[in-house]
Amino acid sequence: MTDATISTGQRLRRSLGSHEAILFVILVIALIVLDQLTDRFFTTSNLLNQGRLMTEVALVALPMTYIIITGGIDLSVGSTLGLCAIVLGVTWQNVGLPLELAVVVALATGALAGFMNGWFITRVRVPPLIMTLATLALYRGLAEGISEARSVRGYPEGFYILGQGEVLGVPTQLWILLVAMIVFWVVLEKTTFGRALYAIGHNETAARFSGIPVDRIKLIIYTASGLMAGLSAVIFVSRVTTTRSDMGTGLELDVIAAVVLGGTSIFGGVGTITGTIIGFVLIQLLKNGLALTGVKGDATIIVIGSVLILSILITTLLERRRSRD
Amino acid sequence: MTPATATLPPERPVFDRVRRLFGSQEAVLFLALILLFTIVGSYNERYVADRNLSSIFLGNAYIAVAAIGMSMVIISGNIDISVGSLIGVLATISGTLAVEGYGIVTAWVVPIICSVVFTSITGALVAYLRMPAIVVTLGMLSILKGGLISVTDGAWINNLPEGYGLAQLKPLGIPMPIYFMVVLTILAALWMRYTAAGRAIYAVGGNPEAARLSGISRERTIMMVFAVHGVFTGIAAVLFATQFQTIQSTVPPNLELIIITASVVGGVSILGGTGTVIGSTLAAILLAAIGSALIFIDVSAYWLRAVQGVLILLTVLADLERRRRQRKAL
């Protein structure tokens, strides 16, 4: 408001650039420090293995970035992952479908779960936070009910290629993640669909009046969120060779932390896929590096929480100073 | 509730008031609770037996107490998703103090003070540095949870001293947590309705700009809300810690979601500005009563969460529909 000469877009781009720059600096410092502390960290095999562990959160973080840019949120992703994992196991083992078909059913379940969120959010106008809070309970409940606390094991050997195998020396799921990152980046940066997401996040009413099909777009991104949670579920099951109804518990917080750490504003209108990528890479490397230097697994989340608060704090303070100038 | 009622002659204030009463979320929840007890009770008498009723109230009063503070936070337009982790940490502090022989009163009071200090830090970050509450409390959640587990390894705290069990006391035959729940709900409801500070919470959450123009400080109000929220969280943690002979020093899973759900089902709008703590307390009881009822009508334990999820969704939809009609009737 004080600097009328600078357009909103320019100011946004600058603040965004600065947040990503801060993150990048934190990332580099973390890498250097961790490399000094242990020689097991900066090895190709360790880094690739970390990529493997990161994929499930990363895949869901991509559509979550879209959703948060529009000013929404999806808390049900962890439960959707659990539900899809159970559907995969049950349709394969109990219903007896071929595994390929079971995977398709699991993905469809994820998409349907996301579609249901989107439908209620756009048609019935339930606030996203409440809708996905309710389905967080509902989808996890369905997973528990369908599975009756039984786990499914003994998948055919070929299925494990997805979660444990390698293609050209790189973990299979990293190729999937790479494709997903490119697709989500291109759609957000280069298409009208991507621009519309920012428009909705900035001012939904204005977006509606300028003819943007707001409801359809929201329906698509919530469905995409469910679908990606389903994809994560399939990879997760393949990686850990078993299906349990509590899979993905708390995933939503890891995903939101990665997205927000990456500079996407929880108020909507601001955010990039690049930021989100730095976000989930930073979180995974911090977790791993600290674990390698002897920090207990649970203590690493203290560091992640602190980094999250600090990075937003620094951005907020810089933003303030700039708007005062 | 049709649009025609808007043209009712003004000389029927009693009718109007009754209509408004039944149009409130609190009344809907109260009726739902009565219906639940009547229907499930007639199906299975053991559901309304003293023992089960007291376990419903006793085991969940601390959730209702925490939901009072949460409701204030949400009404002010914020949220606190670190509350479950905070309760876990405070319960551990309380238990440790008691076992280490610092005296029972110390073990009851110190966690409440710690709670206020902690939520005030969160409040300061949200109010003065204008950081989004969901992000700050997400970070706090990680810090508290990680801190607790790495310090204690989730160990059980046993050998709690005689007289520590505040939640196990039964003055006049009624369990202590129920007194806390009822008295704190009434006090909070009166405070929010009849004092300037209480009204300010609604103003800041409902229309920050109007609040500012009428001289209400956003910063001070949000700071106050988080500090008061800390008092309720602290009391909830002490009730939680003292209910059994032992305390596990971990974060109770999903506790923050249960508390937020109670607030939201109780009619607190997640967008801020509306809702009451009476609603959130009734909702906390209703959610617990539903969970218990499902067992008595022989729903498989595996399906409990799914049915609860559907019911939460239905409550939210009913509330939206009611609000929509009310808006039309205006």
XYZ file of C-alpha atoms in Angstrom:
655
model
C 0.000 0.000 0.000
C 2.883 2.336 0.820
C 4.739 1.711 -2.412
C 2.151 2.308 -5.072
C 4.818 2.561 -7.741
C 5.661 -1.137 -7.476
C 3.112 -3.568 -8.824
C 1.895 -6.405 -6.644
C 3.382 -8.926 -9.005
C 6.847 -7.425 -8.758
C 6.718 -7.245 -5.004
C 5.572 -10.858 -4.853
C 8.316 -12.050 -7.117
C 10.896 -10.276 -4.993
C 9.640 -11.668 -1.690
C 9.444 -15.112 -3.228
C 12.931 -14.867 -4.605
C 14.190 -13.886 -1.207
C 12.464 -16.766 0.557
C 13.867 -19.272 -1.882
C 17.282 -17.651 -1.574
C 17.169 -17.893 2.231
C 16.158 -21.532 1.986
C 18.901 -22.234 -0.473
C 21.481 -20.676 1.837
C 20.161 -22.757 4.748
C 20.353 -25.839 2.537
C 23.969 -25.161 1.534
C 25.041 -24.429 5.129
C 23.307 -27.618 6.287
C 25.062 -29.634 3.609
C 28.492 -28.233 4.487
C 28.033 -28.725 8.233
C 26.669 -32.243 7.841
C 29.486 -33.145 5.467
C 32.032 -31.976 8.051
C 30.356 -33.961 10.823
C 30.172 -37.318 9.067
C 31.758 -38.800 5.974
C 28.827 -41.150 5.399
C 26.489 -38.300 4.434
C 27.839 -37.021 1.117
C 27.920 -40.358 -0.695
C 25.937 -41.140 -3.828
C 24.370 -44.240 -2.328
C 23.225 -42.385 0.794
C 21.771 -39.481 -1.152
C 19.923 -41.781 -3.569
C 18.584 -43.754 -0.649
C 17.324 -40.542 0.939
C 15.570 -39.757 -2.327
C 13.803 -43.087 -2.013
C 12.600 -42.261 1.490
C 11.533 -38.759 0.483
C 9.339 -39.693 -2.478
C 6.076 -40.392 -0.639
C 6.015 -36.971 1.035
C 7.301 -35.256 -2.111
C 4.624 -36.653 -4.439
C 1.848 -35.408 -2.165
C 3.584 -32.058 -1.564
C 3.285 -31.148 -5.267
C -0.544 -30.980 -5.446
C -0.592 -29.630 -1.875
C 1.366 -26.638 -3.196
C -1.444 -25.987 -5.703
C -4.108 -26.337 -3.027
C -2.359 -24.009 -0.583
C -1.755 -21.465 -3.385
C -5.537 -21.300 -3.869
C -5.886 -20.630 -0.145
C -7.134 -24.142 0.657
C -5.647 -27.065 2.556
C -5.917 -30.865 2.476
C -5.455 -32.531 5.858
C -6.795 -35.879 4.647
C -3.777 -36.914 2.520
C -2.246 -39.191 5.173
C -5.548 -40.991 5.690
C -6.114 -41.211 1.929
C -2.700 -42.857 1.644
C -3.685 -45.380 4.322
C -7.024 -46.080 2.634
C -5.422 -46.592 -0.793
C -2.795 -48.929 0.672
C -5.540 -51.028 2.258
C -7.610 -51.026 -0.935
C -4.548 -52.213 -2.848
C -3.915 -55.054 -0.415
C -7.534 -56.139 -0.087
C -8.447 -56.052 -3.792
C -5.333 -58.074 -4.574
C -5.385 -60.631 -1.770
C -9.035 -60.946 -0.720
C -10.873 -60.024 -3.924
C -8.231 -61.740 -6.036
C -7.765 -59.121 -8.742
C -4.488 -59.181 -10.663
C -1.992 -56.849 -8.986
C -1.922 -54.414 -11.934
C -5.681 -53.995 -11.662
C -5.473 -53.651 -7.881
C -3.006 -50.792 -8.369
C -5.463 -49.097 -10.720
C -8.281 -49.557 -8.200
C -6.076 -48.078 -5.457
C -5.251 -45.039 -7.605
C -8.933 -44.624 -8.487
C -9.812 -44.797 -4.791
C -7.356 -41.985 -4.096
C -8.782 -39.872 -6.906
C -12.325 -40.541 -5.665
C -11.365 -39.612 -2.085
C -9.885 -36.345 -3.361
C -12.876 -35.731 -5.619
C -15.212 -36.112 -2.658
C -13.250 -33.468 -0.745
C -13.358 -31.173 -3.754
C -17.051 -31.784 -4.398
C -18.100 -30.834 -0.869
C -15.719 -27.869 -0.827
C -17.016 -26.444 -4.108
C -20.678 -27.513 -4.172
C -21.650 -27.447 -0.505
C -19.092 -24.748 0.369
C -17.629 -26.574 3.349
C -14.392 -24.797 4.313
C -11.426 -26.980 3.162
C -9.907 -27.205 6.639
C -13.136 -28.635 8.075
C -13.966 -30.883 5.145
C -10.547 -32.505 5.117
C -10.504 -32.701 8.920
C -13.695 -34.758 8.691
C -12.367 -36.984 5.910
C -9.073 -37.358 7.800
C -11.163 -39.258 10.369
C -13.427 -40.878 7.771
C -10.776 -42.227 5.370
C -8.613 -43.558 8.198
C -11.744 -45.116 9.662
C -12.581 -46.788 6.345
C -9.022 -48.126 6.144
C -9.350 -49.574 9.643
C -12.823 -50.967 8.956
C -11.948 -52.613 5.644
C -8.690 -54.105 6.899
C -9.930 -55.082 10.390
C -6.357 -54.467 11.557
C -4.996 -57.271 9.376
C -1.900 -56.539 7.350
C -1.347 -57.816 3.821
C 2.028 -59.283 2.929
C 3.600 -61.539 0.319
C 3.269 -59.420 -2.810
C 4.907 -60.885 -5.944
C 8.601 -60.120 -6.287
C 8.139 -58.007 -9.427
C 6.009 -55.465 -7.555
C 8.950 -54.442 -5.350
C 10.772 -52.908 -8.337
C 8.637 -49.808 -7.816
C 9.707 -49.140 -4.238
C 13.038 -50.942 -3.938
C 14.370 -51.387 -7.460
C 16.534 -49.189 -9.637
C 16.360 -47.982 -13.207
C 19.670 -46.821 -14.721
C 21.205 -46.794 -11.256
C 18.609 -44.471 -9.776
C 15.752 -45.638 -7.496
C 12.617 -46.279 -9.585
C 10.395 -43.931 -7.606
C 12.802 -41.028 -8.148
C 12.069 -41.237 -11.883
C 8.355 -41.071 -11.111
C 8.977 -38.124 -8.806
C 11.078 -36.393 -11.467
C 8.280 -36.688 -14.023
C 5.731 -35.468 -11.483
C 7.905 -32.480 -10.537
C 8.312 -31.458 -14.172
C 4.594 -31.806 -14.899
C 3.567 -29.842 -11.797
C 6.205 -27.183 -12.460
C 5.204 -26.703 -16.106
C 1.481 -26.565 -15.324
C 1.984 -23.966 -12.595
C 4.481 -21.773 -14.447
C 3.476 -22.065 -18.081
C -0.271 -22.618 -18.330
C -3.387 -20.537 -17.757
C -4.463 -23.219 -15.298
C -1.394 -22.349 -13.211
C -2.049 -18.603 -13.417
C -5.657 -19.234 -12.399
C -4.465 -20.910 -9.169
C -2.697 -17.688 -8.142
C -5.730 -15.634 -9.140
C -8.018 -17.768 -6.968
C -5.612 -17.502 -4.039
C -5.370 -13.728 -4.333
C -9.005 -12.914 -4.702
C -11.498 -15.651 -5.332
C -14.403 -13.333 -6.044
C -12.402 -11.365 -8.584
C -11.280 -14.643 -10.177
C -14.907 -15.735 -10.511
C -15.919 -12.437 -12.077
C -13.094 -12.646 -14.582
C -14.552 -15.890 -15.851
C -12.137 -18.354 -14.255
C -13.926 -21.669 -13.622
C -12.976 -21.570 -9.942
C -15.036 -24.573 -8.846
C -13.829 -26.818 -11.642
C -10.203 -25.912 -10.947
C -10.588 -26.621 -7.249
C -12.281 -29.929 -8.002
C -9.332 -30.877 -10.227
C -6.627 -30.007 -7.698
C -8.302 -31.802 -4.782
C -8.795 -34.853 -7.013
C -5.124 -34.604 -8.035
C -4.174 -34.490 -4.355
C -6.079 -37.725 -3.690
C -4.625 -39.368 -6.798
C -1.055 -38.495 -5.787
C -1.732 -39.808 -2.272
C -2.850 -43.036 -3.978
C 0.353 -43.139 -6.020
C 2.368 -42.568 -2.847
C 0.469 -45.426 -1.218
C 1.400 -47.854 -4.008
C 5.079 -46.844 -3.816
C 5.020 -46.971 -0.022
C 3.564 -50.521 -0.020
C 6.144 -51.615 -2.572
C 8.962 -50.104 -0.495
C 8.008 -51.594 2.874
C 6.539 -54.856 1.392
C 3.462 -54.730 3.621
C 0.088 -53.015 3.937
C -1.228 -51.700 7.229
C -4.166 -49.427 7.996
C -2.032 -46.951 9.942
C 0.221 -46.161 6.983
C 0.757 -42.471 6.328
C -0.394 -41.316 9.771
C 0.802 -37.743 10.241
C 1.859 -37.459 6.590
C -0.239 -34.295 6.219
C 1.971 -32.417 8.680
C 5.211 -33.451 6.937
C 3.739 -32.423 3.599
C 2.430 -29.065 4.799
C 5.747 -28.377 6.561
C 7.621 -29.000 3.293
C 5.274 -26.780 1.276
C 5.262 -23.917 3.778
C 9.010 -24.161 4.312
C 9.255 -23.811 0.536
C 7.715 -20.355 0.719
C 4.100 -21.067 -0.194
C 1.928 -18.714 1.821
C -0.715 -20.416 3.907
C -2.965 -17.428 3.112
C -2.851 -18.297 -0.582
C -1.741 -16.493 -3.706
C 2.000 -17.103 -3.282
C 4.139 -20.178 -3.857
C 6.239 -22.134 -6.324
C 7.011 -25.756 -7.098
C 10.744 -24.941 -6.929
C 10.295 -23.742 -3.356
C 8.413 -26.896 -2.418
C 11.166 -29.052 -3.939
C 13.822 -27.242 -1.881
C 11.486 -27.648 1.101
C 11.174 -31.423 0.984
C 14.812 -31.969 0.012
C 15.965 -29.804 2.937
C 13.738 -31.647 5.412
C 14.889 -35.084 4.273
C 18.592 -34.149 4.266
C 18.341 -32.583 7.716
C 16.611 -35.699 9.068
C 19.201 -37.986 7.520
C 22.268 -35.907 8.256
C 21.343 -35.450 11.893
C 20.579 -39.150 12.253
C 24.007 -39.979 10.802
C 25.750 -37.647 13.230
C 24.178 -39.567 16.088
C 21.120 -37.432 16.844
C 18.220 -39.689 17.805
C 15.460 -39.947 15.231
C 12.880 -38.063 17.262
C 15.192 -35.178 18.056
C 15.562 -34.423 14.360
C 11.983 -33.193 14.192
C 12.893 -30.507 16.758
C 15.352 -29.136 14.217
C 12.762 -29.300 11.438
C 10.211 -27.446 13.573
C 12.789 -24.782 14.408
C 13.869 -24.390 10.783
C 10.213 -24.034 9.765
C 9.544 -21.275 12.304
C 12.864 -19.501 11.660
C 12.535 -19.477 7.890
C 9.022 -18.020 8.042
C 10.138 -15.572 10.731
C 13.047 -14.294 8.637
C 10.828 -13.937 5.561
C 8.156 -12.108 7.553
C 10.704 -9.708 9.013
C 12.329 -9.026 5.630
C 8.912 -8.523 4.083
C 8.048 -6.012 6.784
C 11.235 -4.036 6.378
C 10.714 -3.930 2.631
C 7.132 -2.734 2.867
C 8.289 -0.025 5.282
C 10.899 1.281 2.814
C -37.324 -21.247 9.084
C -38.740 -20.355 5.672
C -38.080 -16.910 4.259
C -41.663 -16.026 5.192
C -40.794 -16.053 8.885
C -38.773 -12.937 8.321
C -42.028 -11.014 7.977
C -43.370 -12.240 11.323
C -44.997 -9.422 13.279
C -42.645 -8.118 15.957
C -45.237 -8.632 18.748
C -44.313 -12.299 19.037
C -40.961 -12.026 20.808
C -41.415 -15.248 22.825
C -41.972 -17.289 19.701
C -39.023 -15.582 18.114
C -36.788 -16.328 21.011
C -37.786 -20.011 21.096
C -37.184 -20.258 17.393
C -33.794 -18.673 17.744
C -32.948 -20.994 20.629
C -33.692 -24.076 18.569
C -31.877 -22.631 15.633
C -28.634 -22.516 17.596
C -25.911 -25.097 17.293
C -25.929 -25.559 21.078
C -29.597 -26.598 21.030
C -29.027 -28.971 18.120
C -26.138 -30.612 19.965
C -28.128 -30.826 23.183
C -31.073 -32.475 21.398
C -28.709 -34.858 19.616
C -27.207 -35.807 22.972
C -30.647 -36.432 24.553
C -31.772 -38.450 21.508
C -28.590 -40.491 21.599
C -28.980 -41.334 25.289
C -32.694 -42.171 24.847
C -32.403 -44.317 21.735
C -29.204 -46.176 22.561
C -30.262 -46.400 26.210
C -33.526 -48.125 25.299
C -31.635 -50.531 23.058
C -29.061 -51.349 25.686
C -29.650 -50.245 29.275
C -26.016 -50.579 30.196
C -25.282 -47.550 27.982
C -27.063 -45.199 30.381
C -25.847 -47.002 33.498
C -23.948 -44.806 35.955
C -20.726 -46.547 35.197
C -20.763 -45.878 31.476
C -22.072 -42.311 31.763
C -19.359 -41.447 34.234
C -16.700 -42.990 32.002
C -17.944 -40.917 29.064
C -17.825 -37.683 31.062
C -14.791 -38.510 33.162
C -12.594 -39.710 30.333
C -13.354 -36.753 28.101
C -13.798 -33.763 30.396
C -10.192 -32.739 29.771
C -10.919 -32.642 26.043
C -13.850 -30.333 26.703
C -11.647 -28.086 28.871
C -8.954 -27.917 26.177
C -11.644 -27.254 23.561
C -12.703 -24.115 25.465
C -9.282 -22.553 24.909
C -9.149 -23.870 21.359
C -12.537 -22.315 20.615
C -11.279 -18.923 21.752
C -8.216 -19.276 19.540
C -10.340 -20.267 16.529
C -12.914 -17.525 17.178
C -10.050 -15.010 17.135
C -9.239 -16.253 13.626
C -6.264 -18.445 14.550
C -5.625 -22.113 15.280
C -3.306 -24.174 17.475
C -2.325 -27.587 16.181
C 0.421 -28.010 18.792
C -2.078 -28.425 21.637
C -1.936 -32.247 21.710
C 1.859 -32.250 21.949
C 1.751 -29.515 24.577
C -0.644 -31.565 26.733
C 1.716 -34.540 26.420
C 4.697 -32.438 27.535
C 2.804 -30.796 30.413
C 1.483 -34.130 31.696
C 5.043 -35.434 31.746
C 6.275 -32.343 33.594
C 3.470 -32.733 36.122
C 4.136 -36.440 36.689
C 7.893 -35.964 36.957
C 7.528 -33.167 39.527
C 5.184 -35.335 41.582
C 7.469 -38.369 41.502
C 10.573 -36.301 42.288
C 8.886 -35.118 45.467
C 8.278 -31.453 44.731
C 4.876 -31.625 46.354
C 1.495 -32.275 44.875
C 0.354 -28.684 44.555
C 3.563 -27.794 42.696
C 2.925 -30.696 40.344
C -0.543 -29.307 39.638
C 0.355 -25.624 39.311
C 3.728 -25.594 37.521
C 2.399 -27.249 34.326
C -0.284 -24.556 34.064
C 2.352 -21.824 34.364
C 4.574 -23.571 31.799
C 1.565 -23.841 29.512
C 0.817 -20.116 29.687
C 4.462 -19.239 29.055
C 4.545 -21.531 26.059
C 1.298 -20.429 24.427
C 2.294 -16.815 25.060
C 5.433 -17.351 22.975
C 3.229 -18.729 20.198
C 0.834 -15.825 20.720
C 3.653 -13.269 20.470
C 4.877 -14.759 17.190
C 1.334 -14.681 15.802
C 0.243 -11.318 17.205
C 3.328 -9.118 16.971
C 5.321 -10.742 14.181
C 2.159 -11.561 12.231
C 3.200 -15.109 11.434
C 0.335 -17.447 10.441
C -0.794 -19.433 13.490
C -1.071 -22.718 11.607
C 2.603 -22.497 10.579
C 3.914 -21.414 13.985
C 1.998 -24.151 15.787
C 3.019 -26.739 13.201
C 6.632 -25.877 14.030
C 5.890 -25.906 17.780
C 4.253 -29.325 17.374
C 7.495 -30.735 15.953
C 9.624 -29.092 18.628
C 7.444 -30.277 21.527
C 6.929 -33.781 20.192
C 10.584 -34.280 19.265
C 11.737 -32.760 22.544
C 9.465 -34.946 24.640
C 10.355 -38.226 22.979
C 14.090 -37.551 22.857
C 14.180 -36.609 26.557
C 11.933 -39.361 27.917
C 11.940 -42.102 25.261
C 8.234 -42.471 25.970
C 8.843 -44.044 29.376
C 6.005 -44.664 31.816
C 5.914 -42.571 34.976
C 4.897 -44.838 37.858
C 4.792 -44.564 41.653
C 2.806 -41.341 41.586
C 2.436 -40.101 45.179
C -0.718 -40.529 47.258
C -3.170 -37.675 46.727
C -1.796 -36.677 43.304
C -4.836 -38.021 41.436
C -6.812 -34.778 41.128
C -9.038 -36.240 38.419
C -9.820 -39.250 40.604
C -11.355 -37.203 43.433
C -15.121 -37.420 43.809
C -16.524 -34.597 45.943
C -20.262 -35.283 46.592
C -19.950 -38.417 44.488
C -19.323 -36.552 41.247
C -15.923 -36.929 39.577
C -13.696 -33.861 39.801
C -13.158 -33.407 36.021
C -16.894 -32.846 35.605
C -16.773 -29.923 38.055
C -13.887 -28.450 36.124
C -15.642 -28.916 32.802
C -18.927 -27.351 33.938
C -17.483 -24.468 35.948
C -14.849 -23.530 33.366
C -17.363 -23.687 30.525
C -19.775 -21.373 32.378
C -17.024 -18.955 33.419
C -15.591 -18.826 29.911
C -19.026 -18.387 28.340
C -19.876 -15.504 30.693
C -16.464 -13.896 30.172
C -16.738 -14.068 26.394
C -20.289 -12.757 26.370
C -20.285 -10.022 28.971
C -16.810 -8.511 29.201
C -15.119 -6.117 26.818
C -12.072 -8.367 26.596
C -14.257 -11.352 25.741
C -16.226 -9.473 23.088
C -12.961 -8.271 21.581
C -12.118 -11.877 20.632
C -15.210 -12.023 18.400
C -14.470 -8.589 16.971
C -10.879 -9.412 16.039
C -11.897 -12.745 14.500
C -15.009 -11.519 12.742
C -13.897 -8.227 11.289
C -10.326 -7.170 12.103
C -10.652 -3.845 10.307
C -13.820 -2.857 12.170
C -12.191 -3.987 15.412
C -9.206 -1.771 14.745
C -11.392 1.222 13.946
C -13.305 0.759 17.186
C -10.047 0.917 19.135
C -9.493 -2.779 19.813
C -5.843 -3.768 19.616
C -5.479 -6.857 17.457
C -2.076 -7.614 18.896
C -3.101 -7.378 22.515
C -6.300 -9.362 21.972
C -4.563 -12.246 20.200
C -1.803 -12.246 22.811
C -4.458 -12.457 25.533
C -6.360 -15.231 23.717
C -3.263 -17.406 23.495
C -2.373 -16.776 27.161
C -5.923 -17.714 28.273
C -5.813 -20.719 25.945
C -2.630 -21.686 27.822
C -4.515 -21.681 31.142
C -7.189 -24.045 29.792
C -4.608 -26.271 28.109
C -2.627 -26.423 31.353
C -5.699 -27.421 33.386
C -6.649 -29.989 30.725
C -3.129 -31.433 30.911
C -3.299 -31.760 34.711
C -6.699 -33.480 34.479
C -5.281 -35.769 31.783
C -2.151 -36.556 33.834
C -3.980 -37.299 37.079
C -6.709 -39.580 35.754
C -4.780 -42.859 36.062
C -2.150 -44.380 38.356
C 0.473 -43.944 35.679
C 1.429 -41.488 32.910
C 3.018 -42.352 29.606
C 5.380 -39.581 28.597
C 4.389 -39.437 24.943
C 2.150 -37.262 22.849
C -1.410 -38.635 22.834
C -2.042 -39.486 19.161
C -4.466 -37.239 17.263
C -5.366 -35.308 20.409
C -5.150 -31.938 18.634
C -7.563 -33.172 15.980
C -10.054 -34.386 18.589
C -9.921 -31.002 20.330
C -10.245 -28.999 17.105
C -13.084 -31.273 15.978
C -14.941 -30.633 19.259
C -14.637 -26.879 18.691
C -15.743 -27.053 15.077
C -18.629 -29.463 15.663
C -19.621 -27.180 18.548
C -20.343 -24.481 16.008
C -17.125 -22.476 16.097
C -16.542 -21.206 12.583
C -13.055 -21.967 11.344
C -13.164 -18.592 9.606
C -13.326 -16.868 12.983
C -15.794 -14.512 14.598
C -18.551 -16.921 15.667
C -19.185 -19.805 18.054
C -19.489 -20.413 21.774
C -17.654 -22.519 24.322
C -20.946 -24.078 25.458
C -21.218 -25.545 21.979
C -17.686 -26.909 22.064
C -18.198 -28.543 25.464
C -21.459 -30.153 24.318
C -19.709 -31.331 21.165
C -16.822 -32.856 23.128
C -19.358 -34.845 25.179
C -21.396 -35.761 22.106
C -18.354 -37.068 20.217
C -17.344 -39.191 23.205
C -20.927 -40.400 23.715
C -21.160 -41.420 20.061
C -17.924 -43.375 20.326
C -19.241 -45.184 23.365
C -22.716 -45.725 21.844
C -21.260 -47.492 18.821
C -19.809 -50.139 21.109
C -23.174 -50.648 22.806
C -25.078 -51.074 19.546
C -22.554 -53.713 18.505
C -20.766 -51.802 15.771
C -17.441 -53.549 15.203
C -14.625 -51.637 16.887
C -12.834 -51.514 13.550
C -15.573 -49.330 12.089
C -15.702 -46.858 14.986
C -13.566 -44.218 13.355
C -15.374 -44.459 10.020
C -18.770 -43.949 11.658
C -17.363 -41.087 13.705
C -16.001 -39.526 10.538
C -19.413 -39.716 8.860
C -21.063 -38.181 11.914
C -18.574 -35.305 12.039
C -19.274 -34.659 8.376
C -23.058 -34.760 8.937
C -22.807 -32.348 11.876
C -20.772 -29.913 9.819
C -23.222 -30.158 6.900
C -26.207 -29.653 9.213
C -24.515 -26.596 10.701
C -23.802 -25.133 7.246
C -27.386 -25.723 6.189
C -28.706 -24.074 9.360
C -26.500 -21.036 8.830
C -27.619 -20.781 5.218
C -31.279 -20.801 6.200
C -30.710 -18.239 8.897
C -29.014 -15.969 6.405
C -31.948 -16.365 4.043
C -34.418 -15.644 6.834
C -32.734 -12.333 7.620
